[in-house]
PDB file of C-alpha atoms in Angstrom:
ATOM      1  CA  MET A  27      -6.511  16.638  19.398  1.00  0.00           C
ATOM      2  CA  LYS A  28      -5.899  13.168  18.059  1.00  0.00           C
ATOM      3  CA  THR A  29      -2.353  11.954  17.567  1.00  0.00           C
ATOM      4  CA  PHE A  30      -1.200  10.631  14.205  1.00  0.00           C
ATOM      5  CA  SER A  31      -1.236   7.046  15.535  1.00  0.00           C
ATOM      6  CA  GLU A  32      -4.872   7.487  16.571  1.00  0.00           C
ATOM      7  CA  HIS A  33      -5.757   8.623  13.055  1.00  0.00           C
ATOM      8  CA  VAL A  34      -3.994   5.561  11.639  1.00  0.00           C
ATOM      9  CA  LYS A  35      -5.945   3.359  14.054  1.00  0.00           C
ATOM     10  CA  PHE A  36      -9.183   5.046  12.988  1.00  0.00           C
ATOM     11  CA  MET A  37      -8.260   4.470   9.332  1.00  0.00           C
ATOM     12  CA  PHE A  38      -8.074   0.716   9.942  1.00  0.00           C
ATOM     13  CA  HIS A  39     -11.432   0.941  11.743  1.00  0.00           C
ATOM     14  CA  VAL A  40     -12.822   2.497   8.549  1.00  0.00           C
ATOM     15  CA  LEU A  41     -11.382  -0.340   6.452  1.00  0.00           C
ATOM     16  CA  PHE A  42     -13.136  -3.004   8.547  1.00  0.00           C
ATOM     17  CA  HIS A  43     -16.332  -0.981   9.102  1.00  0.00           C
ATOM     18  CA  PRO A  44     -16.528   1.254   6.011  1.00  0.00           C
ATOM     19  CA  PHE A  45     -20.117   2.463   6.343  1.00  0.00           C
ATOM     20  CA  ASP A  46     -19.844   3.436  10.023  1.00  0.00           C
ATOM     21  CA  GLY A  47     -16.259   4.579   9.618  1.00  0.00           C
ATOM     22  CA  PHE A  48     -16.852   6.931   6.702  1.00  0.00           C
ATOM     23  CA  TYR A  49     -19.926   8.314   8.461  1.00  0.00           C
ATOM     24  CA  GLU A  50     -17.764   9.243  11.449  1.00  0.00           C
ATOM     25  CA  ALA A  51     -15.029  10.633   9.205  1.00  0.00           C
ATOM     26  CA  LYS A  52     -17.474  12.853   7.321  1.00  0.00           C
ATOM     27  CA  PHE A  53     -19.867  14.017   9.991  1.00  0.00           C
ATOM     28  CA  ASN A  54     -17.567  14.013  13.033  1.00  0.00           C
ATOM     29  CA  ARG A  55     -14.671  15.532  11.068  1.00  0.00           C
ATOM     30  CA  LYS A  56     -12.334  12.606  11.761  1.00  0.00           C
ATOM     31  CA  LYS A  57     -10.026  13.282   8.814  1.00  0.00           C
ATOM     32  CA  ASN A  58      -6.272  13.725   8.835  1.00  0.00           C
ATOM     33  CA  PHE A  59      -5.039  15.347   5.641  1.00  0.00           C
ATOM     34  CA  PHE A  60      -1.407  14.534   6.369  1.00  0.00           C
ATOM     35  CA  LEU A  61      -2.329  10.828   6.544  1.00  0.00           C
ATOM     36  CA  ILE A  62      -4.406  11.102   3.362  1.00  0.00           C
ATOM     37  CA  THR A  63      -1.541  12.808   1.507  1.00  0.00           C
ATOM     38  CA  LEU A  64       0.893  10.197   2.823  1.00  0.00           C
ATOM     39  CA  ILE A  65      -1.266   7.388   1.420  1.00  0.00           C
ATOM     40  CA  TYR A  66      -1.209   8.967  -2.040  1.00  0.00           C
ATOM     41  CA  VAL A  67       2.578   9.383  -1.828  1.00  0.00           C
ATOM     42  CA  ILE A  68       2.982   5.734  -0.781  1.00  0.00           C
ATOM     43  CA  CYS A  69       0.732   4.738  -3.682  1.00  0.00           C
ATOM     44  CA  GLY A  70       3.064   6.529  -6.090  1.00  0.00           C
ATOM     45  CA  PHE A  71       6.206   4.940  -4.645  1.00  0.00           C
ATOM     46  CA  THR A  72       4.542   1.518  -4.632  1.00  0.00           C
ATOM     47  CA  GLU A  73       4.010   1.817  -8.379  1.00  0.00           C
ATOM     48  CA  ILE A  74       7.672   2.794  -8.824  1.00  0.00           C
ATOM     49  CA  LEU A  75       8.591  -0.288  -6.781  1.00  0.00           C
ATOM     50  CA  ARG A  76       6.349  -2.468  -8.960  1.00  0.00           C
ATOM     51  CA  ILE A  77       7.774  -1.164 -12.222  1.00  0.00           C
ATOM     52  CA  ASN A  78      11.384  -1.556 -11.121  1.00  0.00           C
ATOM     53  CA  HIS A  79      11.353  -4.640  -8.908  1.00  0.00           C
ATOM     54  CA  ALA A  80       8.487  -6.943  -9.920  1.00  0.00           C
ATOM     55  CA  GLY A  81       9.587 -10.497 -10.742  1.00  0.00           C
ATOM     56  CA  PHE A  82      10.605 -11.185 -14.329  1.00  0.00           C
ATOM     57  CA  LEU A  83       7.754 -13.689 -14.770  1.00  0.00           C
ATOM     58  CA  ILE A  84       5.136 -10.923 -14.493  1.00  0.00           C
ATOM     59  CA  ARG A  85       7.242  -8.072 -15.867  1.00  0.00           C
ATOM     60  CA  ASN A  86       6.202  -7.627 -19.493  1.00  0.00           C
ATOM     61  CA  TRP A  87       7.793  -4.192 -19.806  1.00  0.00           C
ATOM     62  CA  ASN A  88      11.264  -2.705 -20.131  1.00  0.00           C
ATOM     63  CA  VAL A  89      12.267  -0.879 -16.950  1.00  0.00           C
ATOM     64  CA  ASN A  90      14.485   1.502 -18.927  1.00  0.00           C
ATOM     65  CA  ASP A  91      11.437   2.813 -20.791  1.00  0.00           C
ATOM     66  CA  TYR A  92       9.986   4.335 -17.622  1.00  0.00           C
ATOM     67  CA  ASN A  93      10.813   7.528 -15.773  1.00  0.00           C
ATOM     68  CA  ASN A  94      10.200   7.304 -12.026  1.00  0.00           C
ATOM     69  CA  ALA A  95       8.698  10.781 -11.792  1.00  0.00           C
ATOM     70  CA  PHE A  96       6.247   9.959 -14.592  1.00  0.00           C
ATOM     71  CA  VAL A  97       5.403   6.601 -12.966  1.00  0.00           C
ATOM     72  CA  PHE A  98       4.706   8.354  -9.651  1.00  0.00           C
ATOM     73  CA  LEU A  99       2.382  10.920 -11.212  1.00  0.00           C
ATOM     74  CA  ALA A 100       0.682   8.332 -13.425  1.00  0.00           C
ATOM     75  CA  ALA A 101      -0.081   6.223 -10.338  1.00  0.00           C
ATOM     76  CA  ILE A 102      -1.968   8.928  -8.441  1.00  0.00           C
ATOM     77  CA  PHE A 103      -3.430  10.878 -11.365  1.00  0.00           C
ATOM     78  CA  PRO A 104      -6.352   8.458 -12.042  1.00  0.00           C
ATOM     79  CA  TYR A 105      -7.507   8.713  -8.409  1.00  0.00           C
ATOM     80  CA  LEU A 106      -7.373  12.502  -8.396  1.00  0.00           C
ATOM     81  CA  LEU A 107      -9.074  12.636 -11.802  1.00  0.00           C
ATOM     82  CA  PHE A 108     -11.840  10.355 -10.532  1.00  0.00           C
ATOM     83  CA  ALA A 109     -12.234  12.493  -7.395  1.00  0.00           C
ATOM     84  CA  VAL A 110     -12.596  15.738  -9.358  1.00  0.00           C
ATOM     85  CA  SER A 111     -14.904  14.134 -11.929  1.00  0.00           C
ATOM     86  CA  ASN A 112     -17.059  12.487  -9.271  1.00  0.00           C
ATOM     87  CA  TRP A 113     -17.365  15.725  -7.334  1.00  0.00           C
ATOM     88  CA  SER A 114     -18.301  17.597 -10.526  1.00  0.00           C
ATOM     89  CA  VAL A 115     -21.003  15.081 -11.438  1.00  0.00           C
ATOM     90  CA  THR A 116     -22.481  14.560  -7.983  1.00  0.00           C
ATOM     91  CA  THR A 117     -22.680  18.314  -7.354  1.00  0.00           C
ATOM     92  CA  LEU A 118     -25.254  18.416 -10.161  1.00  0.00           C
ATOM     93  CA  PHE A 119     -27.248  15.538  -8.638  1.00  0.00           C
ATOM     94  CA  ASN A 120     -27.567  16.602  -4.997  1.00  0.00           C
ATOM     95  CA  GLY A 121     -24.478  14.790  -3.790  1.00  0.00           C
ATOM     96  CA  ASN A 122     -23.426  15.961  -0.343  1.00  0.00           C
ATOM     97  CA  GLY A 123     -19.802  14.873  -0.536  1.00  0.00           C
ATOM     98  CA  LYS A 124     -17.075  17.503  -0.685  1.00  0.00           C
ATOM     99  CA  LEU A 125     -14.035  17.062  -2.902  1.00  0.00           C
ATOM    100  CA  THR A 126     -11.930  16.434   0.217  1.00  0.00           C
ATOM    101  CA  ASP A 127     -14.388  13.704   1.294  1.00  0.00           C
ATOM    102  CA  ILE A 128     -13.993  11.905  -2.046  1.00  0.00           C
ATOM    103  CA  ILE A 129     -10.210  12.191  -1.932  1.00  0.00           C
ATOM    104  CA  MET A 130     -10.304  10.723   1.595  1.00  0.00           C
ATOM    105  CA  VAL A 131     -12.531   7.830   0.502  1.00  0.00           C
ATOM    106  CA  LEU A 132     -10.213   6.886  -2.350  1.00  0.00           C
ATOM    107  CA  ALA A 133      -7.130   7.199  -0.119  1.00  0.00           C
ATOM    108  CA  TYR A 134      -8.488   4.889   2.581  1.00  0.00           C
ATOM    109  CA  ALA A 135      -9.831   2.467  -0.032  1.00  0.00           C
ATOM    110  CA  MET A 136      -6.426   2.098  -1.684  1.00  0.00           C
ATOM    111  CA  VAL A 137      -4.676   1.051   1.569  1.00  0.00           C
ATOM    112  CA  PRO A 138      -5.481  -2.706   1.254  1.00  0.00           C
ATOM    113  CA  LYS A 139      -4.547  -2.553  -2.434  1.00  0.00           C
ATOM    114  CA  ILE A 140      -1.175  -1.000  -1.562  1.00  0.00           C
ATOM    115  CA  PHE A 141      -0.436  -3.668   1.062  1.00  0.00           C
ATOM    116  CA  ILE A 142      -1.403  -6.499  -1.273  1.00  0.00           C
ATOM    117  CA  THR A 143       0.582  -4.984  -4.153  1.00  0.00           C
ATOM    118  CA  ILE A 144       3.729  -4.731  -2.023  1.00  0.00           C
ATOM    119  CA  ILE A 145       3.344  -8.341  -0.878  1.00  0.00           C
ATOM    120  CA  GLY A 146       2.743  -9.348  -4.505  1.00  0.00           C
ATOM    121  CA  ILE A 147       5.934  -7.578  -5.640  1.00  0.00           C
ATOM    122  CA  LEU A 148       7.992  -9.435  -3.038  1.00  0.00           C
ATOM    123  CA  VAL A 149       6.390 -12.807  -3.789  1.00  0.00           C
ATOM    124  CA  SER A 150       6.737 -12.315  -7.566  1.00  0.00           C
ATOM    125  CA  ASN A 151      10.515 -12.637  -7.227  1.00  0.00           C
ATOM    126  CA  PHE A 152      10.275 -16.133  -5.763  1.00  0.00           C
ATOM    127  CA  ILE A 153       7.476 -17.843  -7.677  1.00  0.00           C
ATOM    128  CA  ILE A 154       7.599 -20.231 -10.609  1.00  0.00           C
ATOM    129  CA  ALA A 155       5.604 -19.893 -13.851  1.00  0.00           C
ATOM    130  CA  GLU A 156       2.799 -22.191 -12.657  1.00  0.00           C
ATOM    131  CA  GLU A 157       2.167 -19.929  -9.651  1.00  0.00           C
ATOM    132  CA  VAL A 158       1.673 -16.704 -11.615  1.00  0.00           C
ATOM    133  CA  VAL A 159      -2.083 -17.372 -11.883  1.00  0.00           C
ATOM    134  CA  ILE A 160      -2.323 -17.677  -8.095  1.00  0.00           C
ATOM    135  CA  LEU A 161      -0.397 -14.422  -7.665  1.00  0.00           C
ATOM    136  CA  ASN A 162      -2.687 -12.607 -10.108  1.00  0.00           C
ATOM    137  CA  ALA A 163      -5.727 -13.882  -8.196  1.00  0.00           C
ATOM    138  CA  PHE A 164      -4.145 -12.619  -4.962  1.00  0.00           C
ATOM    139  CA  LEU A 165      -3.542  -9.189  -6.510  1.00  0.00           C
ATOM    140  CA  LEU A 166      -7.145  -9.127  -7.734  1.00  0.00           C
ATOM    141  CA  ILE A 167      -8.276  -9.293  -4.096  1.00  0.00           C
ATOM    142  CA  GLY A 168      -6.698  -5.883  -3.546  1.00  0.00           C
ATOM    143  CA  THR A 169      -8.649  -4.403  -6.443  1.00  0.00           C
ATOM    144  CA  VAL A 170     -11.914  -5.946  -5.241  1.00  0.00           C
ATOM    145  CA  MET A 171     -11.355  -4.560  -1.734  1.00  0.00           C
ATOM    146  CA  PHE A 172     -10.595  -1.133  -3.172  1.00  0.00           C
ATOM    147  CA  VAL A 173     -13.819  -1.121  -5.205  1.00  0.00           C
ATOM    148  CA  PHE A 174     -15.953  -2.255  -2.257  1.00  0.00           C
ATOM    149  CA  ILE A 175     -14.507   0.238   0.242  1.00  0.00           C
ATOM    150  CA  ALA A 176     -14.643   3.094  -2.277  1.00  0.00           C
ATOM    151  CA  PHE A 177     -18.238   2.182  -3.129  1.00  0.00           C
ATOM    152  CA  ALA A 178     -19.229   2.182   0.548  1.00  0.00           C
ATOM    153  CA  GLY A 179     -17.451   5.479   1.125  1.00  0.00           C
ATOM    154  CA  LEU A 180     -19.098   7.198  -1.835  1.00  0.00           C
ATOM    155  CA  CYS A 181     -22.509   5.970  -0.707  1.00  0.00           C
ATOM    156  CA  VAL A 182     -21.937   7.520   2.717  1.00  0.00           C
ATOM    157  CA  VAL A 183     -20.342  10.844   1.803  1.00  0.00           C
ATOM    158  CA  HIS A 184     -22.862  11.611  -0.942  1.00  0.00           C
ATOM    159  CA  GLU A 185     -25.791  10.100   1.014  1.00  0.00           C
ATOM    160  CA  TYR A 186     -26.809   8.094  -2.045  1.00  0.00           C
ATOM    161  CA  SER A 187     -28.482   4.727  -2.426  1.00  0.00           C
ATOM    162  CA  ALA A 188     -26.412   1.863  -3.827  1.00  0.00           C
ATOM    163  CA  ALA A 189     -28.086   2.122  -7.236  1.00  0.00           C
ATOM    164  CA  LYS A 190     -27.536   5.876  -7.486  1.00  0.00           C
ATOM    165  CA  THR A 191     -23.896   5.481  -6.429  1.00  0.00           C
ATOM    166  CA  VAL A 192     -23.340   2.994  -9.267  1.00  0.00           C
ATOM    167  CA  GLY A 193     -25.040   5.362 -11.710  1.00  0.00           C
ATOM    168  CA  MET A 194     -22.901   8.284 -10.557  1.00  0.00           C
ATOM    169  CA  ALA A 195     -19.754   6.134 -10.832  1.00  0.00           C
ATOM    170  CA  ILE A 196     -20.581   5.393 -14.472  1.00  0.00           C
ATOM    171  CA  ALA A 197     -21.292   9.075 -15.096  1.00  0.00           C
ATOM    172  CA  THR A 198     -17.982   9.891 -13.411  1.00  0.00           C
ATOM    173  CA  VAL A 199     -16.096   7.722 -15.906  1.00  0.00           C
ATOM    174  CA  PHE A 200     -17.666   9.627 -18.805  1.00  0.00           C
ATOM    175  CA  ALA A 201     -16.889  12.943 -17.095  1.00  0.00           C
ATOM    176  CA  ALA A 202     -13.277  11.827 -16.624  1.00  0.00           C
ATOM    177  CA  LEU A 203     -13.009  11.010 -20.330  1.00  0.00           C
ATOM    178  CA  ILE A 204     -14.286  14.497 -21.158  1.00  0.00           C
ATOM    179  CA  VAL A 205     -11.724  16.046 -18.783  1.00  0.00           C
ATOM    180  CA  ILE A 206      -8.925  14.034 -20.419  1.00  0.00           C
ATOM    181  CA  PHE A 207     -10.098  15.134 -23.873  1.00  0.00           C
ATOM    182  CA  LEU A 208     -10.145  18.791 -22.795  1.00  0.00           C
ATOM    183  CA  LEU A 209      -6.693  18.485 -21.229  1.00  0.00           C
ATOM    184  CA  LEU A 210      -5.266  16.943 -24.396  1.00  0.00           C
ATOM    185  CA  PHE A 211      -6.963  19.617 -26.496  1.00  0.00           C
ATOM    186  CA  PHE A 212      -5.582  22.355 -24.246  1.00  0.00           C
ATOM    187  CA  VAL A 213      -2.062  20.903 -24.382  1.00  0.00           C
ATOM    188  CA  SER A 214      -2.315  20.627 -28.172  1.00  0.00           C
ATOM    189  CA  VAL A 215      -3.402  24.276 -28.491  1.00  0.00           C
ATOM    190  CA  ILE A 216      -0.621  25.468 -26.173  1.00  0.00           C
ATOM    191  CA  GLU A 217       1.913  23.458 -28.165  1.00  0.00           C
ATOM    192  CA  LYS A 218       0.739  25.006 -31.457  1.00  0.00           C
ATOM    193  CA  ILE A 219       0.846  28.497 -29.955  1.00  0.00           C
ATOM    194  CA  PHE A 220       4.370  27.854 -28.685  1.00  0.00           C
ATOM    195  CA  VAL A 221       5.499  26.623 -32.112  1.00  0.00           C
ATOM    196  CA  PHE A 222       3.876  29.638 -33.805  1.00  0.00           C
ATOM    197  CA  VAL A 223       5.484  32.141 -31.411  1.00  0.00           C
ATOM    198  CA  SER A 224       8.868  30.415 -31.739  1.00  0.00           C
ATOM    199  CA  THR A 225       8.621  30.556 -35.536  1.00  0.00           C
ATOM    200  CA  VAL A 226       7.723  34.271 -35.492  1.00  0.00           C
ATOM    201  CA  ILE A 227      10.615  35.060 -33.147  1.00  0.00           C
ATOM    202  CA  LYS A 228      13.062  33.143 -35.348  1.00  0.00           C
ATOM    203  CA  GLU A 229      11.835  34.985 -38.463  1.00  0.00           C
ATOM    204  CA  LEU A 230      12.210  38.359 -36.732  1.00  0.00           C
ATOM    205  CA  LEU A 231      15.702  37.478 -35.533  1.00  0.00           C
ATOM    206  CA  ASN A 232      16.685  36.399 -39.065  1.00  0.00           C
ATOM    207  CA  LYS A 233      15.409  39.676 -40.521  1.00  0.00           C
ATOM    208  CA  ILE A 234      17.262  41.684 -37.869  1.00  0.00           C
ATOM    209  CA  ALA A 235      20.437  39.732 -38.617  1.00  0.00           C
ATOM    210  CA  LEU A 236      20.118  40.555 -42.294  1.00  0.00           C
TER     211      LEU A 236
END
C-alpha cells in the first residue's frame, strides 16, 4: 500500500506528465481520495485567504461583505458542479470516466492554480500600481495550467479525442446552467411552500387564540 507521501509524489508526476499520469491513475487505480479531498479543502481556504488578505491594489471588494463559510463553499462548488455535469453529459456519449475520475482530474489540475494564487496573494501586498498588470499575467498562468491539465485528464478518463473533449466541455457548461436553474427553481418552490405553511400555522394559531 502506498504511503501518503508517495501519492503526493505521484500527483506531481501527473502534473508534469498529465496524459501518462492520468492513465495510470485511472487504469492502475492510483487514486488517493484523502489527498483529493484535501486539495478541495485547500482550494476553499485559499479563496478565503484571497478574499481577506489580498493586497489593496487588487482588492475591489469589501471584506466585511463576505462570510468565510460561504466563500469556502463558493470556491469548490463550481468544480463539483462541473464534475457532476460532465459525468451526466459524457455518460450519454460513451464516456468511460467515472464521477470519481472527473473529481480527481479537477483536483489535480487545480494544484498549480492554488500554488500560484497563494504566491499572488503574498506578492499583491508588496507591489506598486504599475506592477498589477504583471501580477494578473502571473495569475493567468495558473488558470491556463488548470485548463490544460484538466483537458488532458478528461481526454484520458473518458477516452475521447481532443475535439470530442472540447465538445463535451461546451455541453457540460450548458448542462451546468440547467442544473443551476433547477436548483434555483427548487429553492424557490421550497421557500414558497415554507411561507405558505407558516402562514397557515399562524392563521390557525390566531383562530385558536380567539
